[in-house]
């Protein structure tokens, strides 16, 4: 009896252990493994992410542009920042890889691409194919500002933006146009009356609130979330350009009105000066850009651009402004190496610095350094004979791009306020006699340099 009981007990224990083991295997296979897989999908954004609306919209858009042989490139700032942070992973990802989705699967309203206008092909066919693929597309166009200076061509319209929506996600395609000076420009996204303002949340767009100008980017192809896309070769530089890209056109209509009232000077002397001043401005820009020093057109050069879209022939110099915090000690040497000897240096870096360089044909380049106070900005001036100091006050301003003498160059965004500070409310009237110590309405005395410092702050050559 004792022996039988032991065998029964042993059999029951084996049976119970086997049943428990089978239960554990079943539980792991049908519950824990599924739960862990779901958790991994959420944490890594893997396979499930490839079914997202965003990824499918981007994939279809890339298919659309590839079929039409339209080389669009990604300019979406969020995407470019993510790609740059994970560039080693992106670089080592092969086409068609579907291990995870961590870029185009982020829930967003838009993904932004760009197209260079001269590479656009067969717009009607492109729209038709897009609609067949399920997209709803609209086009925003406006007059070509490059033709505003030509009466017979003014008003010609060009495409500026395309927006194609698939379900709840939209592709914003920004059209870049080539401008003189080898840079790219995009226009303002201004909705016309017939367009549906509820088509997409337009206010969330990063491009189109105002016209913008960008350096021409070199492109590279990468694989992102299994899709082949073109991106700027230096994505960080492109992203850094975006908040400072605002562009202001020259006011051709006002310039024509100005020359109807005041005849343009087209004498041989005036034409020669404009040619020399243009070359000097371009050389100065090349030199400062090489140094990485931001600058803008100031004083009479800025007035000529704003009032008459040209260089003022009687100004006799080129004027630039630089924020003092952007001063570099090798500026003088860089200009001298460029063939522009120093004519004079007034002031110190900490107070009223001003540099002047001698260009050819007796055209001078003046560089004024600007200092920032709590509620205004100012640049200084020094009278060489007496050591008297002067201060020129300006309301605070930011910098925008414009096009002038076939180059992309900065001007104060608040241009009118800047010019009125320097030339008063009568800035539209040409004044050929100008006393820099008395004529500007924003000038005020600023003391006098001590005689002991004259050799340091007043250097004439």
XYZ file of C-alpha atoms in Angstrom:
461
model
C 0.000 0.000 0.000
C 2.799 2.275 0.930
C 4.611 1.532 -2.333
C 1.479 2.174 -4.445
C 0.835 5.476 -2.764
C 4.362 6.646 -3.553
C 3.998 5.860 -7.268
C 0.641 7.612 -7.456
C 2.016 10.664 -5.763
C 5.023 10.717 -8.092
C 2.794 10.436 -11.179
C 0.567 13.223 -9.967
C 3.568 15.489 -9.395
C 4.908 14.804 -12.894
C 1.492 15.447 -14.430
C 1.025 18.669 -12.498
C 4.516 19.944 -13.443
C 3.922 19.182 -17.112
C 0.589 20.967 -17.102
C 2.158 24.037 -15.447
C 4.994 24.070 -17.985
C 2.537 23.889 -20.880
C 0.538 26.751 -19.370
C 3.681 28.884 -19.084
C 4.571 28.237 -22.720
C 1.025 29.102 -23.855
C 0.976 32.275 -21.718
C 4.315 33.466 -23.048
C 3.473 32.757 -26.679
C -0.034 34.218 -26.797
C 0.146 37.036 -24.262
C 3.559 38.190 -23.135
C 5.201 38.028 -26.578
C 2.360 40.040 -28.164
C 2.476 42.569 -25.356
C 6.253 42.985 -25.629
C 6.048 43.337 -29.400
C 3.489 46.099 -29.053
C 5.692 47.838 -26.526
C 8.728 47.598 -28.798
C 6.743 48.983 -31.719
C 5.714 51.990 -29.678
C 9.150 52.661 -28.242
C 11.087 52.252 -31.492
C 8.415 53.394 -33.946
C 8.996 50.197 -35.928
C 6.778 48.334 -38.396
C 3.469 49.745 -37.159
C 4.756 53.260 -37.944
C 5.010 52.454 -41.654
C 1.232 52.416 -41.821
C 1.031 56.020 -40.591
C -0.708 58.654 -42.669
C 2.428 60.810 -42.754
C 4.712 58.092 -44.106
C 2.214 56.969 -46.748
C 1.700 60.571 -47.923
C 5.453 61.153 -48.221
C 5.961 57.815 -49.996
C 3.247 58.579 -52.548
C 4.609 62.100 -53.094
C 8.119 60.751 -53.744
C 6.642 58.193 -56.156
C 4.746 61.005 -57.897
C 7.793 63.241 -58.350
C 9.996 60.310 -59.380
C 7.537 59.292 -62.111
C 7.612 62.823 -63.470
C 11.399 63.090 -63.036
C 10.986 66.176 -60.839
C 13.966 66.407 -58.420
C 12.387 67.730 -55.226
C 14.462 67.969 -52.045
C 13.501 67.905 -48.379
C 13.645 71.273 -46.582
C 11.391 70.487 -43.622
C 13.318 71.933 -40.635
C 12.128 69.330 -38.122
C 13.032 66.472 -40.448
C 16.442 67.959 -41.321
C 17.280 68.426 -37.635
C 16.317 64.807 -36.873
C 18.300 63.510 -39.831
C 21.375 65.512 -38.837
C 21.248 64.220 -35.247
C 21.007 60.632 -36.506
C 23.113 61.027 -39.634
C 25.370 58.023 -39.016
C 22.296 55.797 -38.829
C 20.771 57.418 -41.927
C 24.050 57.102 -43.850
C 24.248 53.374 -43.119
C 20.610 52.658 -44.045
C 20.033 50.977 -47.371
C 17.138 51.692 -49.756
C 13.994 49.734 -48.910
C 15.033 49.101 -45.309
C 11.930 48.812 -43.119
C 13.386 48.058 -39.681
C 11.909 51.150 -38.058
C 10.191 54.438 -38.849
C 11.413 57.375 -36.788
C 11.375 60.392 -39.129
C 8.347 60.526 -41.434
C 6.134 58.735 -38.881
C 6.067 61.628 -36.421
C 2.457 62.936 -36.319
C 2.482 66.302 -38.111
C 0.236 68.366 -40.372
C 2.886 69.030 -43.060
C 6.080 67.768 -44.605
C 7.949 70.386 -46.644
C 9.870 69.840 -49.874
C 11.356 72.275 -52.389
C 11.633 72.398 -56.158
C 13.855 74.586 -58.303
C 11.525 76.218 -60.820
C 13.679 75.652 -63.902
C 13.506 71.885 -63.252
C 9.692 71.822 -63.164
C 8.104 69.747 -65.915
C 4.577 69.212 -67.293
C 2.554 70.796 -64.508
C -0.811 69.661 -65.908
C 0.274 66.037 -66.151
C 1.755 66.248 -62.662
C -1.553 67.467 -61.199
C -3.518 64.773 -63.040
C -1.314 61.962 -61.739
C -1.416 63.435 -58.235
C -5.215 63.377 -58.242
C -5.236 59.792 -59.527
C -3.018 58.849 -56.566
C -5.516 60.362 -54.132
C -3.997 63.805 -53.589
C -5.944 67.055 -53.528
C -3.667 69.831 -54.783
C -3.750 73.622 -54.967
C -1.312 76.073 -56.540
C -0.414 79.526 -55.223
C 1.054 81.916 -57.782
C 1.797 85.613 -58.049
C 3.567 88.113 -60.274
C 7.255 87.656 -60.928
C 9.100 90.389 -58.951
C 12.172 89.987 -61.167
C 10.179 91.609 -63.977
C 8.877 94.580 -61.982
C 11.606 96.760 -63.414
C 10.404 96.011 -66.964
C 7.076 97.703 -67.717
C 6.133 95.413 -70.604
C 6.659 92.215 -68.553
C 5.475 93.390 -65.137
C 2.567 91.316 -63.869
C 3.663 87.976 -65.364
C 2.631 85.284 -62.887
C 4.803 82.409 -61.687
C 4.065 79.449 -59.345
C 5.257 79.991 -55.764
C 3.828 77.117 -53.701
C 2.018 73.822 -54.238
C 0.117 72.090 -51.440
C -1.004 68.484 -51.940
C -3.140 66.817 -49.267
C -3.594 63.077 -48.762
C -6.144 62.291 -46.018
C -5.079 64.468 -43.070
C -1.440 65.035 -44.068
C -0.246 67.657 -46.553
C 2.920 68.051 -48.597
C 4.036 71.665 -48.916
C 6.157 72.100 -52.050
C 8.033 75.424 -52.047
C 9.108 76.660 -55.480
C 12.585 78.198 -55.486
C 13.428 80.635 -58.276
C 16.923 81.602 -59.364
C 17.952 85.208 -58.800
C 20.942 87.281 -59.854
C 23.814 86.589 -57.509
C 23.463 82.791 -57.655
C 20.941 82.394 -54.834
C 17.433 80.972 -54.533
C 14.264 82.929 -53.736
C 10.747 81.869 -52.775
C 7.657 84.044 -52.718
C 4.997 84.942 -50.199
C 2.190 82.409 -49.752
C -0.753 84.759 -50.186
C -4.157 83.097 -50.598
C -6.410 84.482 -53.313
C -10.152 84.854 -52.779
C -11.153 81.675 -54.624
C -8.927 79.398 -52.501
C -10.335 77.477 -49.530
C -8.727 78.868 -46.393
C -9.663 75.707 -44.506
C -7.920 73.404 -46.980
C -4.992 73.005 -44.542
C -3.879 74.921 -41.404
C -1.892 77.513 -43.386
C -0.758 79.359 -40.266
C 1.436 76.403 -39.297
C 3.519 76.580 -42.479
C 7.193 77.390 -41.941
C 7.722 78.803 -45.452
C 5.622 81.472 -47.112
C 4.793 83.947 -44.352
C 7.106 86.282 -46.246
C 9.442 85.976 -49.266
C 12.754 84.303 -48.465
C 16.279 84.049 -49.884
C 18.713 81.157 -49.441
C 22.186 80.181 -50.528
C 22.028 77.616 -53.298
C 22.381 74.281 -51.439
C 24.450 71.380 -52.660
C 22.291 68.249 -52.461
C 22.894 64.655 -51.414
C 20.707 61.546 -51.605
C 19.958 59.582 -48.428
C 17.584 56.826 -47.395
C 15.118 57.897 -44.694
C 12.531 55.449 -43.347
C 13.081 53.263 -46.381
C 12.550 56.133 -48.838
C 15.170 57.754 -51.071
C 15.149 61.547 -50.640
C 17.393 64.462 -51.560
C 18.461 66.776 -48.719
C 20.890 69.730 -48.458
C 24.445 68.445 -47.998
C 24.778 70.786 -45.018
C 21.338 70.483 -43.382
C 22.385 72.494 -40.298
C 23.356 75.503 -42.425
C 20.052 75.382 -44.293
C 18.020 75.171 -41.062
C 19.999 78.098 -39.606
C 19.157 80.191 -42.675
C 15.387 79.803 -42.256
C 14.724 82.311 -39.412
C 16.958 84.897 -41.141
C 15.745 84.390 -44.714
C 13.217 87.224 -45.014
C 13.543 89.069 -48.330
C 12.532 92.617 -49.341
C 12.169 93.616 -52.978
C 13.485 96.844 -54.397
C 10.607 99.319 -54.849
C 10.606 99.632 -58.645
C 7.284 101.457 -58.840
C 8.459 104.148 -56.425
C 11.816 104.340 -58.209
C 10.072 105.046 -61.526
C 8.023 107.782 -59.851
C 11.230 109.264 -58.401
C 12.897 109.466 -61.808
C 9.800 111.033 -63.341
C 10.213 113.860 -60.875
C 14.019 113.975 -60.735
C 15.743 113.041 -63.962
C 18.339 110.309 -63.682
C 21.975 111.322 -64.088
C 23.275 109.385 -67.071
C 26.405 111.404 -67.709
C 29.679 109.624 -68.421
C 30.949 110.565 -64.956
C 27.825 109.237 -63.214
C 27.910 105.967 -65.145
C 31.604 105.512 -64.377
C 31.041 106.132 -60.674
C 28.170 103.646 -60.505
C 30.313 101.012 -62.197
C 33.193 101.561 -59.771
C 30.877 101.656 -56.750
C 29.204 98.410 -57.842
C 32.569 96.676 -58.186
C 33.682 98.028 -54.799
C 30.485 96.837 -53.110
C 30.852 93.377 -54.623
C 34.513 93.178 -53.556
C 33.647 94.301 -50.018
C 30.858 91.707 -49.810
C 33.188 88.953 -51.010
C 35.804 89.942 -48.426
C 33.386 90.113 -45.481
C 31.594 86.912 -46.489
C 34.932 85.102 -46.550
C 35.546 86.333 -42.993
C 32.043 85.287 -41.927
C 31.161 88.866 -40.899
C 27.499 89.850 -41.461
C 26.953 93.378 -42.803
C 24.325 95.563 -44.448
C 24.003 98.573 -46.732
C 23.922 101.757 -44.695
C 23.669 105.523 -45.132
C 23.660 106.734 -48.752
C 24.024 103.254 -50.241
C 20.904 102.095 -48.397
C 19.057 105.286 -49.391
C 19.925 104.741 -53.066
C 18.560 101.192 -52.953
C 15.338 102.169 -51.172
C 14.578 105.374 -53.064
C 15.722 104.695 -56.608
C 16.889 101.044 -56.823
C 20.330 102.270 -57.817
C 23.535 103.821 -56.574
C 23.309 107.577 -55.968
C 25.847 109.018 -58.440
C 26.845 112.031 -56.335
C 27.409 110.064 -53.101
C 31.063 109.361 -53.982
C 31.379 106.404 -51.591
C 29.953 103.024 -50.538
C 28.568 102.694 -46.998
C 28.256 99.496 -44.969
C 27.167 98.767 -41.402
C 28.446 96.022 -39.068
C 27.364 95.191 -35.529
C 30.335 95.713 -33.218
C 29.986 92.220 -31.772
C 30.783 90.886 -35.261
C 34.066 92.821 -35.477
C 37.132 90.705 -36.204
C 40.685 91.867 -35.686
C 41.757 90.721 -39.166
C 39.213 92.849 -41.048
C 41.771 95.531 -41.970
C 44.317 92.973 -43.173
C 41.652 91.146 -45.209
C 40.677 94.339 -47.060
C 44.292 95.266 -47.665
C 44.915 91.784 -49.097
C 41.906 92.391 -51.371
C 43.608 95.495 -52.762
C 41.832 98.108 -50.620
C 44.324 100.071 -48.505
C 43.153 101.603 -45.219
C 42.389 105.314 -45.656
C 41.559 106.079 -42.022
C 40.559 104.462 -38.746
C 38.596 106.411 -36.141
C 37.586 105.353 -32.634
C 38.086 102.139 -30.706
C 36.345 98.783 -30.772
C 34.618 99.697 -27.510
C 33.581 103.168 -28.716
C 32.764 104.765 -32.105
C 34.857 102.542 -34.382
C 34.819 103.532 -38.041
C 36.980 102.259 -40.912
C 37.498 103.687 -44.372
C 39.239 101.985 -47.309
C 40.350 103.407 -50.618
C 38.896 101.840 -53.730
C 39.874 102.537 -57.303
C 38.867 105.713 -59.182
C 38.781 107.614 -55.878
C 35.688 105.727 -54.634
C 35.806 105.189 -50.867
C 34.393 102.341 -48.753
C 33.149 103.450 -45.321
C 32.330 100.846 -42.663
C 30.348 102.021 -39.641
C 30.184 99.839 -36.538
C 26.900 99.839 -34.647
C 26.481 99.634 -30.872
C 23.309 98.535 -29.097
C 21.759 100.276 -26.102
C 18.592 99.390 -24.189
C 16.184 101.141 -26.579
C 18.247 102.181 -29.617
C 21.355 101.547 -31.723
C 24.050 103.985 -32.737
C 27.228 104.423 -34.712
C 29.928 106.971 -34.051
C 31.869 109.585 -35.959
C 35.072 111.481 -35.192
C 36.312 114.819 -36.528
C 40.008 114.371 -37.310
C 41.000 118.049 -36.779
C 39.440 118.463 -33.332
C 38.885 114.959 -31.927
C 35.179 115.746 -31.454
C 32.945 112.697 -31.228
C 29.478 112.378 -32.737
C 26.772 109.788 -32.245
C 24.064 108.817 -34.777
C 20.972 107.272 -33.178
C 18.754 104.660 -34.859
C 15.687 102.760 -33.676
C 16.439 99.080 -33.172
C 16.319 97.050 -36.372
C 16.799 93.557 -37.752
C 18.313 92.457 -41.058
C 16.588 91.249 -44.227
C 17.912 90.186 -47.603
C 17.440 92.123 -50.800
C 18.915 92.116 -54.295
C 21.108 95.005 -55.364
C 23.689 95.321 -58.151
C 23.240 91.628 -59.011
C 23.929 90.324 -55.517
C 22.107 89.151 -52.411
C 22.817 91.633 -49.636
C 21.395 92.703 -46.280
C 19.408 95.845 -45.507
C 17.561 96.824 -42.311
C 14.111 95.172 -42.364
C 12.684 98.355 -40.836
C 14.099 100.302 -43.770
C 11.831 103.348 -43.678
C 12.460 103.983 -39.975
C 16.194 103.525 -40.546
C 16.292 106.009 -43.433
C 14.074 108.572 -41.718
C 16.361 108.472 -38.691
C 19.339 109.271 -40.927
C 17.733 111.605 -43.490
C 14.479 112.854 -41.973
C 10.991 112.907 -43.461
C 12.260 114.651 -46.616
C 14.513 111.740 -47.685
C 12.749 111.551 -51.077
C 14.239 114.912 -52.086
C 17.847 114.640 -53.411
C 20.371 116.644 -51.366
C 23.783 116.983 -53.033
C 25.405 119.011 -50.272
C 25.661 116.971 -47.076
C 27.532 117.830 -43.881
C 27.937 114.647 -41.844
C 28.356 116.716 -38.631
C 25.172 118.781 -39.031
C 22.854 117.478 -41.753
C 21.664 114.139 -40.281
C 18.661 114.626 -37.973
C 19.903 111.781 -35.737
C 23.355 113.257 -34.999
C 24.300 114.515 -31.538
C 27.578 115.526 -29.841
C 29.300 112.719 -27.961
C 32.171 114.442 -26.210
C 35.784 114.678 -27.347
C 38.662 112.252 -27.435
C 41.484 113.046 -24.961
C 44.548 114.398 -26.750
C 46.612 111.609 -25.176
C 44.544 109.062 -27.129
C 44.557 110.778 -30.510
C 47.298 108.582 -31.956
C 45.246 105.547 -31.019
C 41.795 106.650 -32.151
C 42.623 108.875 -35.144
C 44.792 107.148 -37.699
C 45.088 108.767 -41.125
C 47.022 107.297 -44.045
